[in-house]
Amino acid sequence: MRNSQDFAPPGPDAATAARRRPVRHRAAAALTAAVAFALVLTGCGGGGDAAPKSGSASGSGSAKSSADADRVEPLAGTPAPELPVTVESADGRKVTIDSADRIVPLTGSLSEIVFTLGLGRQVVARDITATFEQAEELPVVTRAHDVSAESVLSLKPTIVLADTTTGPSEAIDQIRDAGIPLLVVEPAGGLDDVGRRIDTVAEALGVPSAGTELKERTERRIADVRKSVPDHADGEKPRVAFLYLRGSASVYLLGGADSGAGSLLEAAGAVDAGKESGLDKDFTAITSEALAKAAPDAILLMTKGLASVGGMDGLVKIPGIAETPAGMDRRVVTVDDGVLLNYGPRTDRVLAEIIGQLYAKGGTGR
């Protein structure tokens, strides 16, 4: 699945665009296509908009989570890019970058990496999903995941960063035809991809040493957080189901093997209940039968998802939820849409938030 901060309200042609754009990360494409029209109707999507938060696995969604501090933490100092460099794009092209003076990242996750490397002052535009504080004043050059080539070109970028789900392909071609270096980066599907993406972006911007420093800092912090997972008193790992909800659009999806959340859940010492129950796709429509088979002890949600169904009281009204152990105990874990599946420099904070809520006093796994 695609990074969480890349969820956003699609434009009217988003479903069509999702089908035609070159996508190699199947989970992201499938979810975008499945909910695109519904999100158009509701205006609900990812990003950093304010929404009720859950303070613990058994909470009702009122406390603000630490993962919600919507700022990135740049490395000390501003690295000096050593350019030109020639790098390989994920779409098989060779891309030569001569200048990093005017950077346009076309996803929120890529923006986060650029800013955290210390090159935020050189970013001249953002995708609608780059909602963290340091980027919020930049002009937006996308609507949902549809890039406006004209808007991008008007800012005279020296390098454009995209991923394999960025589209439409016509806009990507138009940017390239204008002679702008455009690098496509593979999206992240789990914790193992964090370092790779940081290295790729840093190399393209001519700051590999900063990339190494950021990668090591990020991986060290993730490793430290993983050590905080408590022992399970009964020897059983908690089962956690990841749900993608947009209530006013009647979008209720249960995450499976390719949802993107499995890596986080496993790092938190939990079992991905959807995957464990045999769901080998990214998402499937929620049914009472599927939930009964998954039998989650807790439910992982994006904050907007929980808000969209009316909080905990609304969640348990979804058919099948109240009959699960999670529903009976009213146990949810929520993380802001803008960071949950980011798999980048703030992933340690996301993982810490999941662990903190999942193993809260009286919560699952204790």
Tab-separated table of C-alpha atoms in Angstrom:
chain	number	residue	atom	x	y	z
A	1	MET	CA	0.000	0.000	0.000
A	2	ARG	CA	1.023	3.514	-0.523
A	3	ASN	CA	2.224	5.770	2.248
A	4	SER	CA	-0.497	7.082	4.492
A	5	GLN	CA	0.199	10.722	3.950
A	6	ASP	CA	-0.441	10.156	0.266
A	7	PHE	CA	-4.165	9.610	0.881
A	8	ALA	CA	-6.127	12.640	-0.320
A	9	PRO	CA	-9.496	13.524	-1.818
A	10	PRO	CA	-9.258	12.606	-5.522
A	11	GLY	CA	-10.499	14.835	-8.266
A	12	PRO	CA	-13.452	13.867	-10.464
A	13	ASP	CA	-11.316	11.754	-12.775
A	14	ALA	CA	-9.237	10.131	-10.063
A	15	ALA	CA	-10.615	6.631	-10.538
A	16	THR	CA	-9.818	6.762	-14.240
A	17	ALA	CA	-6.377	8.189	-13.546
A	18	ALA	CA	-5.683	5.446	-11.025
A	19	ARG	CA	-6.416	2.844	-13.671
A	20	ARG	CA	-4.288	4.383	-16.383
A	21	ARG	CA	-1.200	5.500	-14.465
A	22	PRO	CA	1.830	3.186	-14.272
A	23	VAL	CA	1.572	1.551	-10.871
A	24	ARG	CA	3.928	-1.107	-9.593
A	25	HIS	CA	2.882	-0.879	-5.969
A	26	ARG	CA	-0.345	-2.867	-6.288
A	27	ALA	CA	-1.802	-2.142	-2.889
A	28	ALA	CA	-1.768	1.619	-3.387
A	29	ALA	CA	-3.375	1.406	-6.790
A	30	ALA	CA	-6.081	-0.970	-5.672
A	31	LEU	CA	-7.103	1.113	-2.683
A	32	THR	CA	-7.089	4.345	-4.683
A	33	ALA	CA	-9.323	2.813	-7.338
A	34	ALA	CA	-11.628	1.214	-4.775
A	35	VAL	CA	-12.410	4.356	-2.836
A	36	ALA	CA	-11.715	7.189	-5.280
A	37	PHE	CA	-15.301	7.933	-6.247
A	38	ALA	CA	-16.516	7.583	-2.672
A	39	LEU	CA	-13.917	10.050	-1.453
A	40	VAL	CA	-14.978	12.529	-4.106
A	41	LEU	CA	-18.451	12.427	-2.612
A	42	THR	CA	-17.261	13.040	0.924
A	43	GLY	CA	-14.103	15.070	0.595
A	44	CYS	CA	-12.506	12.731	3.132
A	45	GLY	CA	-8.925	11.787	2.596
A	46	GLY	CA	-5.481	11.626	4.020
A	47	GLY	CA	-3.220	14.330	5.193
A	48	GLY	CA	-2.727	16.146	8.405
A	49	ASP	CA	-6.146	17.670	8.994
A	50	ALA	CA	-7.311	17.753	12.579
A	51	ALA	CA	-9.385	14.789	13.717
A	52	PRO	CA	-10.198	13.054	16.994
A	53	LYS	CA	-7.373	10.921	18.295
A	54	SER	CA	-7.280	7.889	20.536
A	55	GLY	CA	-5.067	8.058	23.570
A	56	SER	CA	-4.994	4.323	24.278
A	57	ALA	CA	-6.061	1.004	22.889
A	58	SER	CA	-9.156	1.124	25.030
A	59	GLY	CA	-9.873	4.834	24.632
A	60	SER	CA	-12.733	6.528	22.864
A	61	GLY	CA	-10.608	8.851	20.758
A	62	SER	CA	-10.055	12.123	22.573
A	63	ALA	CA	-6.341	12.507	23.361
A	64	LYS	CA	-3.848	13.900	20.859
A	65	SER	CA	-1.212	11.368	19.844
A	66	SER	CA	2.508	12.057	19.865
A	67	ALA	CA	2.776	10.911	16.260
A	68	ASP	CA	0.515	13.828	15.423
A	69	ALA	CA	3.124	16.522	16.103
A	70	ASP	CA	3.032	17.547	12.467
A	71	ARG	CA	6.610	18.669	12.048
A	72	VAL	CA	9.641	16.951	10.631
A	73	GLU	CA	13.016	17.053	12.382
A	74	PRO	CA	15.708	18.103	9.895
A	75	LEU	CA	19.319	17.120	10.331
A	76	ALA	CA	21.525	19.833	11.766
A	77	GLY	CA	22.876	22.164	9.097
A	78	THR	CA	22.171	22.435	5.401
A	79	PRO	CA	24.130	19.971	3.234
A	80	ALA	CA	25.801	21.269	0.076
A	81	PRO	CA	24.681	19.194	-2.928
A	82	GLU	CA	27.498	17.775	-5.028
A	83	LEU	CA	26.101	17.724	-8.527
A	84	PRO	CA	25.691	16.685	-11.294
A	85	VAL	CA	24.775	13.069	-10.615
A	86	THR	CA	23.178	10.429	-12.799
A	87	VAL	CA	20.829	8.010	-11.077
A	88	GLU	CA	18.503	5.237	-12.135
A	89	SER	CA	14.800	5.947	-11.959
A	90	ALA	CA	12.368	3.243	-10.820
A	91	ASP	CA	10.810	3.303	-14.279
A	92	GLY	CA	14.086	2.194	-15.865
A	93	ARG	CA	15.335	5.573	-17.091
A	94	LYS	CA	18.661	7.218	-16.360
A	95	VAL	CA	18.178	10.693	-14.895
A	96	THR	CA	20.894	13.339	-14.651
A	97	ILE	CA	20.401	16.063	-12.051
A	98	ASP	CA	22.477	19.230	-12.400
A	99	SER	CA	20.858	21.344	-9.686
A	100	ALA	CA	18.878	20.904	-6.482
A	101	ASP	CA	18.056	24.604	-6.219
A	102	ARG	CA	14.339	24.165	-6.949
A	103	ILE	CA	12.921	20.822	-5.819
A	104	VAL	CA	9.348	19.624	-6.387
A	105	PRO	CA	8.453	16.393	-4.532
A	106	LEU	CA	5.139	15.012	-5.769
A	107	THR	CA	4.225	12.984	-2.683
A	108	GLY	CA	4.076	13.916	0.964
A	109	SER	CA	6.488	11.148	1.904
A	110	LEU	CA	9.130	12.365	-0.528
A	111	SER	CA	8.660	15.911	0.741
A	112	GLU	CA	9.273	14.686	4.267
A	113	ILE	CA	12.556	13.056	3.267
A	114	VAL	CA	13.771	16.168	1.436
A	115	PHE	CA	12.944	18.453	4.353
A	116	THR	CA	14.476	16.091	6.884
A	117	LEU	CA	17.691	15.924	4.862
A	118	GLY	CA	17.938	19.672	5.477
A	119	LEU	CA	16.975	20.849	1.990
A	120	GLY	CA	13.551	22.248	2.798
A	121	ARG	CA	14.454	25.769	1.734
A	122	GLN	CA	15.014	24.499	-1.789
A	123	VAL	CA	11.548	22.946	-2.086
A	124	VAL	CA	9.297	25.217	-4.170
A	125	ALA	CA	6.022	23.233	-4.227
A	126	ARG	CA	4.232	20.358	-2.578
A	127	ASP	CA	1.726	17.630	-3.137
A	128	ILE	CA	-1.577	18.107	-1.316
A	129	THR	CA	-0.580	15.363	1.119
A	130	ALA	CA	2.548	17.159	2.386
A	131	THR	CA	0.769	18.644	5.378
A	132	PHE	CA	3.576	18.916	7.928
A	133	GLU	CA	4.180	22.383	9.297
A	134	GLN	CA	7.363	23.283	7.420
A	135	ALA	CA	5.720	22.618	4.037
A	136	GLU	CA	2.228	23.996	4.575
A	137	GLU	CA	2.851	27.419	3.007
A	138	LEU	CA	4.167	26.002	-0.274
A	139	PRO	CA	1.980	26.095	-3.393
A	140	VAL	CA	0.142	22.856	-4.141
A	141	VAL	CA	0.725	21.394	-7.606
A	142	THR	CA	-1.465	18.302	-7.325
A	143	ARG	CA	-5.063	17.478	-6.633
A	144	ALA	CA	-5.132	14.189	-4.813
A	145	HIS	CA	-2.580	12.209	-6.808
A	146	ASP	CA	-3.235	13.975	-10.107
A	147	VAL	CA	-0.317	16.191	-10.995
A	148	SER	CA	-0.815	19.498	-12.773
A	149	ALA	CA	2.098	19.623	-15.194
A	150	GLU	CA	1.403	23.278	-15.922
A	151	SER	CA	1.612	24.171	-12.221
A	152	VAL	CA	4.835	22.242	-11.811
A	153	LEU	CA	6.478	23.791	-14.865
A	154	SER	CA	5.426	27.309	-13.886
A	155	LEU	CA	7.702	27.024	-10.831
A	156	LYS	CA	10.756	26.228	-12.979
A	157	PRO	CA	11.934	23.206	-10.973
A	158	THR	CA	15.429	21.832	-11.394
A	159	ILE	CA	14.406	18.382	-10.134
A	160	VAL	CA	11.027	16.680	-9.704
A	161	LEU	CA	10.619	13.649	-7.442
A	162	ALA	CA	7.736	11.234	-7.988
A	163	ASP	CA	6.895	7.655	-7.179
A	164	THR	CA	5.447	4.850	-9.256
A	165	THR	CA	1.875	5.763	-8.330
A	166	THR	CA	2.231	9.400	-9.411
A	167	GLY	CA	0.102	10.346	-12.392
A	168	PRO	CA	-1.489	10.856	-14.746
A	169	SER	CA	1.202	9.564	-17.065
A	170	GLU	CA	0.480	12.405	-19.498
A	171	ALA	CA	1.532	14.935	-16.854
A	172	ILE	CA	4.733	13.028	-16.115
A	173	ASP	CA	5.542	12.910	-19.832
A	174	GLN	CA	4.829	16.626	-20.185
A	175	ILE	CA	7.258	17.484	-17.391
A	176	ARG	CA	9.948	15.292	-18.886
A	177	ASP	CA	9.333	16.628	-22.402
A	178	ALA	CA	10.001	20.104	-21.018
A	179	GLY	CA	13.511	18.944	-20.130
A	180	ILE	CA	12.998	18.752	-16.355
A	181	PRO	CA	14.849	15.879	-14.633
A	182	LEU	CA	12.171	13.668	-13.065
A	183	LEU	CA	13.125	10.792	-10.793
A	184	VAL	CA	10.649	8.033	-9.982
A	185	VAL	CA	11.187	6.383	-6.590
A	186	GLU	CA	9.707	3.040	-5.563
A	187	PRO	CA	7.073	3.474	-2.821
A	188	ALA	CA	7.600	1.911	0.574
A	189	GLY	CA	5.700	-1.161	1.663
A	190	GLY	CA	7.322	-1.724	5.024
A	191	LEU	CA	10.103	-0.929	7.462
A	192	ASP	CA	12.744	-2.525	5.252
A	193	ASP	CA	12.115	0.162	2.625
A	194	VAL	CA	12.827	3.159	4.848
A	195	GLY	CA	16.589	3.267	4.346
A	196	ARG	CA	16.361	2.559	0.635
A	197	ARG	CA	14.080	5.503	-0.026
A	198	ILE	CA	16.193	7.889	2.020
A	199	ASP	CA	19.337	6.780	0.181
A	200	THR	CA	17.651	7.128	-3.215
A	201	VAL	CA	16.458	10.676	-2.595
A	202	ALA	CA	19.735	11.758	-1.001
A	203	GLU	CA	21.789	10.412	-3.881
A	204	ALA	CA	19.610	12.157	-6.452
A	205	LEU	CA	19.978	15.474	-4.636
A	206	GLY	CA	23.738	15.117	-4.355
A	207	VAL	CA	23.819	14.726	-0.561
A	208	PRO	CA	24.643	11.042	0.002
A	209	SER	CA	26.421	11.703	3.300
A	210	ALA	CA	23.345	13.413	4.696
A	211	GLY	CA	21.324	10.471	3.431
A	212	THR	CA	23.538	8.037	5.301
A	213	GLU	CA	23.237	10.114	8.467
A	214	LEU	CA	19.456	10.323	8.201
A	215	LYS	CA	19.102	6.638	7.378
A	216	GLU	CA	21.221	5.635	10.355
A	217	ARG	CA	19.338	8.004	12.656
A	218	THR	CA	15.970	6.717	11.468
A	219	GLU	CA	16.882	3.041	11.624
A	220	ARG	CA	18.475	3.485	15.064
A	221	ARG	CA	15.367	5.166	16.403
A	222	ILE	CA	13.119	2.459	14.982
A	223	ALA	CA	15.326	-0.212	16.546
A	224	ASP	CA	15.175	1.559	19.905
A	225	VAL	CA	11.382	1.736	19.771
A	226	ARG	CA	11.138	-1.947	18.926
A	227	LYS	CA	12.915	-2.720	22.174
A	228	SER	CA	9.996	-1.206	24.067
A	229	VAL	CA	7.585	-3.960	23.038
A	230	PRO	CA	6.618	-5.683	26.299
A	231	ASP	CA	6.637	-9.413	26.822
A	232	HIS	CA	3.224	-10.984	26.394
A	233	ALA	CA	2.143	-12.390	29.723
A	234	ASP	CA	0.226	-15.267	28.162
A	235	GLY	CA	2.698	-15.865	25.349
A	236	GLU	CA	0.118	-14.856	22.771
A	237	LYS	CA	0.677	-11.896	20.474
A	238	PRO	CA	-2.263	-9.500	20.150
A	239	ARG	CA	-4.182	-9.768	16.893
A	240	VAL	CA	-4.691	-6.378	15.260
A	241	ALA	CA	-6.836	-5.660	12.206
A	242	PHE	CA	-6.119	-2.609	10.060
A	243	LEU	CA	-9.335	-1.018	8.796
A	244	TYR	CA	-9.640	1.711	6.169
A	245	LEU	CA	-12.896	3.572	6.783
A	246	ARG	CA	-14.658	6.510	5.154
A	247	GLY	CA	-18.046	6.313	6.803
A	248	SER	CA	-19.987	8.990	4.925
A	249	ALA	CA	-19.025	7.283	1.681
A	250	SER	CA	-19.816	3.806	3.041
A	251	VAL	CA	-16.222	2.701	2.480
A	252	TYR	CA	-15.362	-0.055	4.939
A	253	LEU	CA	-12.254	-2.069	4.105
A	254	LEU	CA	-10.283	-4.707	6.002
A	255	GLY	CA	-6.548	-4.803	5.376
A	256	GLY	CA	-4.889	-7.990	4.205
A	257	ALA	CA	-1.361	-9.115	3.397
A	258	ASP	CA	-0.531	-6.125	1.172
A	259	SER	CA	-2.257	-3.348	3.101
A	260	GLY	CA	1.061	-1.808	4.124
A	261	ALA	CA	0.349	-2.006	7.848
A	262	GLY	CA	1.679	-5.517	8.426
A	263	SER	CA	5.292	-4.458	8.874
A	264	LEU	CA	4.362	-1.958	11.586
A	265	LEU	CA	2.138	-4.439	13.388
A	266	GLU	CA	4.791	-7.119	13.363
A	267	ALA	CA	7.394	-4.646	14.657
A	268	ALA	CA	4.955	-3.795	17.451
A	269	GLY	CA	4.870	-7.428	18.488
A	270	ALA	CA	1.397	-8.004	17.076
A	271	VAL	CA	-0.193	-10.279	14.507
A	272	ASP	CA	-1.754	-8.737	11.402
A	273	ALA	CA	-5.196	-10.277	11.896
A	274	GLY	CA	-6.330	-9.729	8.307
A	275	LYS	CA	-3.243	-11.355	6.834
A	276	GLU	CA	-3.302	-14.167	9.401
A	277	SER	CA	-6.915	-14.928	8.553
A	278	GLY	CA	-5.953	-15.634	4.948
A	279	LEU	CA	-6.599	-12.307	3.214
A	280	ASP	CA	-3.841	-12.283	0.591
A	281	LYS	CA	-4.954	-9.063	-1.118
A	282	ASP	CA	-4.413	-5.498	0.005
A	283	PHE	CA	-7.991	-4.747	1.096
A	284	THR	CA	-11.339	-6.478	1.053
A	285	ALA	CA	-14.793	-5.227	1.922
A	286	ILE	CA	-15.625	-5.704	5.585
A	287	THR	CA	-18.091	-8.491	6.285
A	288	SER	CA	-19.182	-10.070	9.544
A	289	GLU	CA	-17.683	-13.334	8.346
A	290	ALA	CA	-14.296	-11.785	7.525
A	291	LEU	CA	-14.155	-10.023	10.882
A	292	ALA	CA	-15.118	-13.156	12.754
A	293	LYS	CA	-12.316	-15.038	11.022
A	294	ALA	CA	-9.802	-12.263	11.723
A	295	ALA	CA	-10.946	-12.059	15.374
A	296	PRO	CA	-8.880	-8.963	16.214
A	297	ASP	CA	-8.040	-8.052	19.801
A	298	ALA	CA	-7.578	-4.442	18.664
A	299	ILE	CA	-8.284	-2.390	15.553
A	300	LEU	CA	-5.779	-0.056	13.892
A	301	LEU	CA	-7.336	2.991	12.239
A	302	MET	CA	-6.400	6.281	10.692
A	303	THR	CA	-7.773	9.136	12.775
A	304	LYS	CA	-10.003	10.366	9.966
A	305	GLY	CA	-11.363	6.885	9.543
A	306	LEU	CA	-12.525	6.712	13.139
A	307	ALA	CA	-13.916	10.252	12.974
A	308	SER	CA	-15.777	9.477	9.750
A	309	VAL	CA	-17.885	6.777	11.423
A	310	GLY	CA	-18.652	8.840	14.500
A	311	GLY	CA	-15.899	7.648	16.807
A	312	MET	CA	-15.976	4.488	18.869
A	313	ASP	CA	-19.762	4.486	19.216
A	314	GLY	CA	-20.130	4.551	15.440
A	315	LEU	CA	-17.376	2.005	14.859
A	316	VAL	CA	-19.127	-0.721	16.825
A	317	LYS	CA	-22.263	-0.214	14.728
A	318	ILE	CA	-20.449	-1.475	11.622
A	319	PRO	CA	-21.721	-5.037	11.080
A	320	GLY	CA	-19.411	-7.543	12.700
A	321	ILE	CA	-17.273	-5.115	14.715
A	322	ALA	CA	-19.156	-5.427	17.988
A	323	GLU	CA	-18.825	-9.227	17.908
A	324	THR	CA	-15.013	-9.174	17.687
A	325	PRO	CA	-12.853	-9.142	20.820
A	326	ALA	CA	-11.736	-5.624	19.802
A	327	GLY	CA	-15.317	-4.434	19.476
A	328	MET	CA	-16.433	-5.973	22.732
A	329	ASP	CA	-13.521	-4.359	24.571
A	330	ARG	CA	-13.722	-1.144	22.497
A	331	ARG	CA	-10.018	-1.355	21.789
A	332	VAL	CA	-8.672	0.808	18.975
A	333	VAL	CA	-5.288	2.214	18.046
A	334	THR	CA	-5.332	5.387	15.953
A	335	VAL	CA	-2.557	7.253	14.177
A	336	ASP	CA	-2.897	10.348	12.018
A	337	ASP	CA	-3.516	9.691	8.332
A	338	GLY	CA	-0.546	11.848	7.402
A	339	VAL	CA	2.066	9.597	8.998
A	340	LEU	CA	0.689	6.095	9.571
A	341	LEU	CA	2.056	4.365	6.470
A	342	ASN	CA	4.748	6.909	5.680
A	343	TYR	CA	7.739	4.594	6.273
A	344	GLY	CA	10.144	7.485	6.472
A	345	PRO	CA	12.018	9.664	8.984
A	346	ARG	CA	9.048	9.778	11.396
A	347	THR	CA	8.246	6.077	11.394
A	348	ASP	CA	9.837	5.577	14.805
A	349	ARG	CA	7.227	7.945	16.246
A	350	VAL	CA	4.423	6.079	14.496
A	351	LEU	CA	5.668	2.756	15.820
A	352	ALA	CA	6.021	4.192	19.320
A	353	GLU	CA	2.450	5.471	19.146
A	354	ILE	CA	1.120	2.067	18.099
A	355	ILE	CA	3.046	0.293	20.850
A	356	GLY	CA	2.016	2.847	23.449
A	357	GLN	CA	-1.668	2.509	22.653
A	358	LEU	CA	-1.673	-1.233	22.075
A	359	TYR	CA	-0.038	-2.034	25.388
A	360	ALA	CA	-1.593	0.723	27.458
A	361	LYS	CA	-2.519	-0.242	31.012
A	362	GLY	CA	-5.389	-2.689	30.802
A	363	GLY	CA	-4.956	-2.908	27.028
A	364	THR	CA	-4.307	-5.742	24.641
A	365	GLY	CA	-1.286	-7.880	25.333
A	366	ARG	CA	-0.952	-7.125	29.028
